[in-house]
Coordinates of C-alpha atoms and ligand atoms in Angstrom, one line a residue:
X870 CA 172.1 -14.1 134.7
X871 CA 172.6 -10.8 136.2
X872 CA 170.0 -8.3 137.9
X873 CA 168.0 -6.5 136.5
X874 CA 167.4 -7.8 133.3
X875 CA 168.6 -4.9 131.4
X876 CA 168.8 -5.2 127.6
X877 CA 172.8 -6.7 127.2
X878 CA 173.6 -4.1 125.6
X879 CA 173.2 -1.3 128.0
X880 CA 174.6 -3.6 131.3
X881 CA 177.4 -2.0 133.4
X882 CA 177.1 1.2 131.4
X883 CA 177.5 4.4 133.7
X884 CA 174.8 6.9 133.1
X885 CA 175.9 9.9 130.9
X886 CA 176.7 13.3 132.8
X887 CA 179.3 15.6 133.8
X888 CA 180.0 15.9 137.5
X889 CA 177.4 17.6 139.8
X890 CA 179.0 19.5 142.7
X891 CA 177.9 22.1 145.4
X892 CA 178.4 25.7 144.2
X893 CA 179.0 26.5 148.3
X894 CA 182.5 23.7 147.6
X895 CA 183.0 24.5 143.7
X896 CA 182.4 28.4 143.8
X897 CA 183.9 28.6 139.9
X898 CA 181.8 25.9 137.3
X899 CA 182.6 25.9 133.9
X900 CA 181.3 22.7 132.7
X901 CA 178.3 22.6 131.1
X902 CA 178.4 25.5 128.8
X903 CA 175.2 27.4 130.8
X904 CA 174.6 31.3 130.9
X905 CA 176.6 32.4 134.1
X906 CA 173.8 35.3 134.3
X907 CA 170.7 34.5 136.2
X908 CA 167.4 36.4 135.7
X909 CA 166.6 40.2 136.5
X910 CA 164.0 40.5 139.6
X911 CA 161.4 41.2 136.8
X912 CA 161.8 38.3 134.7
X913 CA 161.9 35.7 137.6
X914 CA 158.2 37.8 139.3
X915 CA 156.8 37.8 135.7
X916 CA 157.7 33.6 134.8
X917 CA 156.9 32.8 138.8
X918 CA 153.2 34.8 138.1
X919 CA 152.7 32.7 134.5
X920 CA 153.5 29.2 136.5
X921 CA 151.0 30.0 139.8
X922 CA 148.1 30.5 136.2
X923 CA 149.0 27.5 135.0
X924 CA 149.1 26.0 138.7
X925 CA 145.4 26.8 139.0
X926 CA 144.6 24.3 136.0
X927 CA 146.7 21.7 136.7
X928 CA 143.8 19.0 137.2
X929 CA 143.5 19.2 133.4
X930 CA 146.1 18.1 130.6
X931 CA 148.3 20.7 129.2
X932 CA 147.6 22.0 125.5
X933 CA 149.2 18.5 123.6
X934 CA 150.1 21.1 120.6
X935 CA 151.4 23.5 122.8
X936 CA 150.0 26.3 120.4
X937 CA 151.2 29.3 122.1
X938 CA 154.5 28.1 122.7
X939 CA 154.8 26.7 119.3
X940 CA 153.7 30.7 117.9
X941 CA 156.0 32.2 119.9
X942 CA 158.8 30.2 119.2
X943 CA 158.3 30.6 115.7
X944 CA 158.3 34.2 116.1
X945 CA 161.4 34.2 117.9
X946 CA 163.0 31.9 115.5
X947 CA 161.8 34.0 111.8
X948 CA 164.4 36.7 113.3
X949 CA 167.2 34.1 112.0
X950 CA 165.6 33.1 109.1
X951 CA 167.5 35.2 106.6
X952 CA 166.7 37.7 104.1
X953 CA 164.2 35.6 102.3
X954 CA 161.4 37.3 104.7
X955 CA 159.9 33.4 104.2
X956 CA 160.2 33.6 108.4
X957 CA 159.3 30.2 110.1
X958 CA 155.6 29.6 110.9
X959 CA 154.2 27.2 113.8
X960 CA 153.7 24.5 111.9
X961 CA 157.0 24.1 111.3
X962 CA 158.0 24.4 115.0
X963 CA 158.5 21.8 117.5
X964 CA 159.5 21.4 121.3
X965 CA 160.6 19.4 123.8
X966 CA 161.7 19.1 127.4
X967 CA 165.3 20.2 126.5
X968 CA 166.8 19.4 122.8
X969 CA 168.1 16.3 124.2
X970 CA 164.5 15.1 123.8
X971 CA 163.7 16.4 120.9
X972 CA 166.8 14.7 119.2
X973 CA 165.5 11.5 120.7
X974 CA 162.1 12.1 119.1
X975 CA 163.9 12.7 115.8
X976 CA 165.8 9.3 115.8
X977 CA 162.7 7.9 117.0
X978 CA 160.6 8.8 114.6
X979 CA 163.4 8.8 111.5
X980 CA 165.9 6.1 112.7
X981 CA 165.0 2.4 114.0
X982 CA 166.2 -0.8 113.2
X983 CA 167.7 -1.2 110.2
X984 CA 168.5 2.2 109.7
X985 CA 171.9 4.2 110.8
X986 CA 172.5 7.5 111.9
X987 CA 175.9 9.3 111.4
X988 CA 177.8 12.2 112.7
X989 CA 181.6 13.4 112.3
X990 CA 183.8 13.0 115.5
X991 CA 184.9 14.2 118.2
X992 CA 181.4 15.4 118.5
X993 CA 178.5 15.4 121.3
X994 CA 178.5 12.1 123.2
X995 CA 175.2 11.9 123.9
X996 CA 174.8 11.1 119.9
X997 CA 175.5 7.6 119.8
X998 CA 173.2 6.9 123.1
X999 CA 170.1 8.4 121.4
X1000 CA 171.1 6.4 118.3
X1001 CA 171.6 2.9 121.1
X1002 CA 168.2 4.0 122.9
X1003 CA 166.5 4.0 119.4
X1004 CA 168.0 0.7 118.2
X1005 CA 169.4 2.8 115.4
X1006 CA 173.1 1.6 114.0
X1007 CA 175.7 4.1 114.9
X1008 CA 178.8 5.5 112.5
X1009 CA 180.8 8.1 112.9
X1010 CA 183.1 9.4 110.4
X1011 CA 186.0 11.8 111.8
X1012 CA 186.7 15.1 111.5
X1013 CA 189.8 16.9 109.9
X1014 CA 192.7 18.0 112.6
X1015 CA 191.2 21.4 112.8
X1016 CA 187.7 20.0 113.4
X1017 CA 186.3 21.2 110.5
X1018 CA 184.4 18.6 108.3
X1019 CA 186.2 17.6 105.1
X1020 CA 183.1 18.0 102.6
X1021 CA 184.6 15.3 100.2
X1022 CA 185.0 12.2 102.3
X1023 CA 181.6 13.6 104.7
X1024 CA 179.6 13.4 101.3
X1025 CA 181.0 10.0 100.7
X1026 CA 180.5 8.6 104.0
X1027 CA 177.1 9.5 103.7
X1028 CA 177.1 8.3 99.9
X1029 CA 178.4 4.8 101.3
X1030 CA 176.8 4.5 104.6
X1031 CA 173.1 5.9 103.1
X1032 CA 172.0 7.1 106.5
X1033 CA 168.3 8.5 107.8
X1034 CA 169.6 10.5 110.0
X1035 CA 172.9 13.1 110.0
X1036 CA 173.6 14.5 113.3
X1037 CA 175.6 17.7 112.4
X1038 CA 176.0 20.1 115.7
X1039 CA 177.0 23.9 114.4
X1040 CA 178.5 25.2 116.1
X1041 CA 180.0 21.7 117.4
X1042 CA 180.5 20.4 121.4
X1043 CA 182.7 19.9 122.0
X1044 CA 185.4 21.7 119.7
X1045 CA 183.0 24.9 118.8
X1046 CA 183.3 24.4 115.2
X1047 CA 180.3 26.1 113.3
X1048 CA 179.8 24.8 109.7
X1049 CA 179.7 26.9 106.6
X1050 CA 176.6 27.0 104.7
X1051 CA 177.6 24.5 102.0
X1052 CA 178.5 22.0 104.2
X1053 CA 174.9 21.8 105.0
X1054 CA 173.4 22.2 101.5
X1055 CA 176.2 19.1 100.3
X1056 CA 174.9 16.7 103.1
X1057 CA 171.3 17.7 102.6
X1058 CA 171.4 16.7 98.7
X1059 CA 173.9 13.7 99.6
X1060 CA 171.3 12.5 102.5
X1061 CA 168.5 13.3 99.8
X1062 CA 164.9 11.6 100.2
X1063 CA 166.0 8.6 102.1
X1064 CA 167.1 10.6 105.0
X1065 CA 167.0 14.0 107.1
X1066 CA 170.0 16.0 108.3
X1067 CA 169.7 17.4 111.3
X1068 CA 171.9 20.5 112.4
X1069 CA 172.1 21.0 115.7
X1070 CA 172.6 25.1 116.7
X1071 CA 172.6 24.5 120.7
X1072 CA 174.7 26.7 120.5
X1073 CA 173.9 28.8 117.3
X1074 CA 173.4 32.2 118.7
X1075 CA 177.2 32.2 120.0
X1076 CA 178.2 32.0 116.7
X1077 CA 180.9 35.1 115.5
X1078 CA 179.3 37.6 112.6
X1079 CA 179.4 36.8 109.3
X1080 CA 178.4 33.0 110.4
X1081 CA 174.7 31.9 108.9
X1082 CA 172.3 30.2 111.0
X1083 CA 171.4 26.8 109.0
X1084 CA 167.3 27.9 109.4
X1085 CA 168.5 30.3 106.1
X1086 CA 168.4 27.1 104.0
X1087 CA 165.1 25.8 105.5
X1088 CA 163.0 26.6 102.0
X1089 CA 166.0 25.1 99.8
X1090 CA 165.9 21.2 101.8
X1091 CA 162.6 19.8 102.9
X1092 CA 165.1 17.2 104.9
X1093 CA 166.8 19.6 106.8
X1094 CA 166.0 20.0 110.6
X1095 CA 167.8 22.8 112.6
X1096 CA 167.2 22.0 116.6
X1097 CA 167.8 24.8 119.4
X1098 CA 167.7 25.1 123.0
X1099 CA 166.8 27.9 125.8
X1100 CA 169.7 26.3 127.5
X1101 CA 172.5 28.1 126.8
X1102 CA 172.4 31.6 125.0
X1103 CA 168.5 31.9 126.7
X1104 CA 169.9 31.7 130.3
X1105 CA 167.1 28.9 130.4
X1106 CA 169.1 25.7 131.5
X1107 CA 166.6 24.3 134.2
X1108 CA 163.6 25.1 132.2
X1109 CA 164.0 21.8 129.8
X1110 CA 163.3 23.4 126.6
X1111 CA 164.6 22.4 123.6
X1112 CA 163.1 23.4 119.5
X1113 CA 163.5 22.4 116.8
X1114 CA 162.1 24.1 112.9
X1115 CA 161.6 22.4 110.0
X1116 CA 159.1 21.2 107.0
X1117 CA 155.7 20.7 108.9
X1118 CA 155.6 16.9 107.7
X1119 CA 158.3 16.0 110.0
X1120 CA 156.6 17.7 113.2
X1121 CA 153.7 15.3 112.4
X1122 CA 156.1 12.6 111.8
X1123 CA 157.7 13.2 115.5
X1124 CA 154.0 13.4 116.9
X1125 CA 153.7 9.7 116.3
X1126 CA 156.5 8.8 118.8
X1127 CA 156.0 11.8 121.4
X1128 CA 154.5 11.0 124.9
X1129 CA 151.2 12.1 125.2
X1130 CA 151.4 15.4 126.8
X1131 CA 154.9 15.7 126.8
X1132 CA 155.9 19.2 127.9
X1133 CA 153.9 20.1 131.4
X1134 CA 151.9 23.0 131.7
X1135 CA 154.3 24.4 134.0
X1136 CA 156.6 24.2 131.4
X1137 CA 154.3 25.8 128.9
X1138 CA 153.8 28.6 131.0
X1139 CA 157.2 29.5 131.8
X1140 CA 158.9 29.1 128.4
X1141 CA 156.4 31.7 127.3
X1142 CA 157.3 34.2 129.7
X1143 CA 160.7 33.7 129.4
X1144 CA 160.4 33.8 125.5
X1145 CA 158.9 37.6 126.7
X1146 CA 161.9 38.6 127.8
X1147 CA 164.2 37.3 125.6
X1148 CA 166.1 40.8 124.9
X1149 CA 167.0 40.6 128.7
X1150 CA 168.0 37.3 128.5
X1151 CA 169.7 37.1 125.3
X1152 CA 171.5 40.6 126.3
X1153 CA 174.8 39.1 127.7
X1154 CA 175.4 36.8 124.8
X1155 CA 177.8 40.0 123.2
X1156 CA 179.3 40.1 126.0
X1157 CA 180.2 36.4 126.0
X1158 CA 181.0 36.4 122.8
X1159 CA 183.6 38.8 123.7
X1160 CA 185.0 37.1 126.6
X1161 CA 185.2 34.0 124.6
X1162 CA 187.6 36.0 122.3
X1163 CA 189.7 37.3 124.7
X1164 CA 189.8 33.7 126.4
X1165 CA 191.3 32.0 122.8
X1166 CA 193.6 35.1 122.4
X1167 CA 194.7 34.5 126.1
X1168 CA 195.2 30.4 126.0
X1169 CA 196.9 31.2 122.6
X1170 CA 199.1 33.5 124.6
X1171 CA 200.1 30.9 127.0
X1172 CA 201.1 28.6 124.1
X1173 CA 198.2 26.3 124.6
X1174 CA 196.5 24.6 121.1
X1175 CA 192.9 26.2 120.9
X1176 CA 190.6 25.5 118.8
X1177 CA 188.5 28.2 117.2
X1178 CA 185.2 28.8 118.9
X1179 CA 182.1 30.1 117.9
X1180 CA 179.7 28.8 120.7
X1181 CA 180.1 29.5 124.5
X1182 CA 183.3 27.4 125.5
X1183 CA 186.8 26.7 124.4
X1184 CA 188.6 23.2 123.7
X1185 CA 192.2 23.6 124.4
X1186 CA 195.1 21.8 125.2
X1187 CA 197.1 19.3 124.9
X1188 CA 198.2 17.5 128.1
X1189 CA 200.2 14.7 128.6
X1190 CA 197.4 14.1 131.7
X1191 CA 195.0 16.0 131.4
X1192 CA 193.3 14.5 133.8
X1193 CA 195.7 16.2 136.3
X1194 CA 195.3 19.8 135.3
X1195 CA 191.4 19.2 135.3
X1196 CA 191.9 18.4 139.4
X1197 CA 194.3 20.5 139.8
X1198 CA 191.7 23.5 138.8
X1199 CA 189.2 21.8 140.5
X1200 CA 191.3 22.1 143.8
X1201 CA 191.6 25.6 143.1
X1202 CA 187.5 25.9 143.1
X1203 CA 187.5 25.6 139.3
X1204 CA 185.5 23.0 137.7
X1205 CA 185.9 22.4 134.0
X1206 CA 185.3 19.3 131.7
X1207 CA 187.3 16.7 130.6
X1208 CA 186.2 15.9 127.0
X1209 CA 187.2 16.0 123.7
X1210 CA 189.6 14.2 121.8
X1211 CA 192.8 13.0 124.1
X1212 CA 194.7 15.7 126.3
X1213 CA 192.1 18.6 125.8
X1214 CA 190.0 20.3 128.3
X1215 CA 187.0 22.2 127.3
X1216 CA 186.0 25.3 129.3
X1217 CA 182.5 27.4 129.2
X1218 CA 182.4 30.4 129.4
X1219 CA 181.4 32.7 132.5
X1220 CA 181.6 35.8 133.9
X1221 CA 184.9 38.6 133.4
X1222 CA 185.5 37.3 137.3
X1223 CA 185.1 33.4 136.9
X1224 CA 187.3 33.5 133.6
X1225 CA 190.1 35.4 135.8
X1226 CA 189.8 32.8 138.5
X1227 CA 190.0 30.3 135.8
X1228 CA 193.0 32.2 134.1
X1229 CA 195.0 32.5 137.3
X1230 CA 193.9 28.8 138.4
X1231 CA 195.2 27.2 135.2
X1232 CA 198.5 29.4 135.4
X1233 CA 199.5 27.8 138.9
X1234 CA 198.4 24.5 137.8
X1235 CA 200.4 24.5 134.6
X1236 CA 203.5 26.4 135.0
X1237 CA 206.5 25.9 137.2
X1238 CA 209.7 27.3 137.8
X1239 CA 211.1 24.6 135.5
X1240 CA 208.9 25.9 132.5
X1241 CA 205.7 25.1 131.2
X1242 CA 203.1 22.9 131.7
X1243 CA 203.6 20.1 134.0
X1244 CA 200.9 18.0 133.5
Ligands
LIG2572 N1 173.2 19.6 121.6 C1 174.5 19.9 122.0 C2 175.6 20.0 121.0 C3 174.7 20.1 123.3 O1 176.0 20.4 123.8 C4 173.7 20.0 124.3 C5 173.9 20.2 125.8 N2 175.1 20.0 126.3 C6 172.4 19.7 123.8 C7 172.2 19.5 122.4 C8 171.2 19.4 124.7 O2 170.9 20.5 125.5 P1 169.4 20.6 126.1 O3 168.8 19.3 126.3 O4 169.7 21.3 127.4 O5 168.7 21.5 125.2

């Protein structure tokens, strides 16, 4: 018998996460999809001001419904709503210490023994662990070689497999793949009564013009969720503070399995000051957007397999060892991830000056007098 007595299932299994380093050693990191642009002055004095309130009340509980934030959120959210004018009201608002955790609540409260959750790979690996933590059966169908979802064999996966929950990330991690509309409305009326489908828009305010947000098809599906973070497009990585919006019945359904005062007053507070600034923090998201393109058109350039992106990073390759050009950039004070399907790398993206240090750092690691790509 070994020590501790973990559950069998989950001995000798390395904790999920992307290497940590020093930003003083790795001066270039472009892997894990964050903002590269920090708060203005004003925004860190006015969020700093809203914790040292809360601070003063911290021998009491923090508001269990988080009202305020919940309001706000729902305000910030209606903007995406579509042209319906229906916008998104509290009730049907709910949040989390990052959207890992509200994902978790979902399978909690809508997955279980007995009952399977499915998503289309390569997709986000931390999928399958909510499903393991939750004692939820895990199947993943695959996606097509472009990484979109064929709509046919996705509607009959789900029409064989009969899931309660869909995990469907638009746009995708890691590949960047957003999904068109009907995708969602297919899967929704596939999943039906028995189940919810959940479409994950981490990443959703990346996406190019033209692209829908899923919240557009809230009034048509009482089973559709749509989740969204302040981690990425909100500058907001280390607040923990992840949404999601959907029919008010399932917010009450994931209050049964929340922790009792799950998000901190701290939290609270600073969410709401930073959802107060949200035009400054959303205001580089263009210009990401924009770098992004440039950074396809570039890798393209270079003769590099990219996949299309409409989120914050770019999945390209493919190597024979992959895992070679990933140290190599790394020795060059580039860090990047190594994910995705076999031989591809996936890059965030930063700053005009981090994607020319990545640009020249990948050019030295890949090309030699002998040709191309060495690795
Ligand atoms: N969904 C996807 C697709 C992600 O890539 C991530 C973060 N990498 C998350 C959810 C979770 O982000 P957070 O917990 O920071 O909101």
């Amino acid at each position: 018998m070994s020590w501790p007595p973990i559950r069998p299932e989950l001995a000798g299994i390395e904790p999920y996460g992307a290497p940590q380093l020093p930003l003083d050693q790795v001066p270039v990191q472009l892997n894990v999809n964050e903002n590269p642009y920090g708060p203005s002055p004003e925004c860190v004095a006015d969020i700093a001001a809203a914790v040292a309130a809360a601070a003063a009340t911290l021998n009491r509980y923090p508001d269990r419904e988080f009202t305020e934030l919940r309001t706000a959120l729902a305000a910030y959210l209606s903007r995406d709503a579509g042209p319906s004018g229906a916008g998104i009201a509290p009730e049907q608002v709910w949040a989390a210490n990052g959207s890992n955790e509200v994902m978790l609540q979902l399978l909690q409260a809508f997955g279980g023994p007995g009952r399977t959750a499915v998503s289309f790979a390569p997709t986000y690996s931390m999928y399958p662990e909510y499903a393991r933590d939750s004692m939820t059966e895990w199947v993943a169908g695959r996606r097509e070689d472009d990484f979109s979802l064929d709509l046919a064999k996705a509607r009959a996966l789900v029409e064989e497999v009969r899931p309660s929950v869909v995990l469907l990330p638009s746009p995708n991690n890691p590949t960047g793949t957003a999904l068109p509309p009907e995708a969602v409305d297919v899967l929704c009326r596939a999943v039906g009564e028995a189940g919810v489908v959940v479409v994950d828009e981490a990443y959703g305010e990346f996406r190019r013009a033209g692209v829908p947000s899923a919240l557009e098809l809230l009034p048509s599906h009482r089973n559709l969720v749509v989740t969204r973070t302040m981690s990425k497009a909100f500058a907001g990585a280390g607040l923990r503070l992840g949404y999601l919006a959907a029919d008010p019945a399932i917010c009450d359904a994931i209050r049964v399995v929340r922790l009792p005062y799950h998000l901190s007053a701290l939290t609270q507070a600073a969410a709401l000051a930073a959802l107060r600034h949200a035009p400054e923090l959303l205001g580089k998201v263009d210009e990401l957007r924009a770098e992004r393109d440039r950074l396809v058109t570039w890798l393209k350039e270079q003769g590099h397999d990219v996949a299309e992106s409409d989120a914050n990073f770019v999945l390209f390759g493919s190597f024979a060892d992959r895992h070679a050009v990933w140290q190599g950039l790394l020795d060059h004070g580039v860090l990047i991830r190594e994910t995705g399907p076999d031989g591809w790398l996936r890059v965030s993206v930063g700053t005009s000056e981090e994607m020319r240090a990545f640009r020249q750092a990948l050019t030295s690691v890949t090309v030699t007098e002998t040709g191309r790509v060495t690795a």
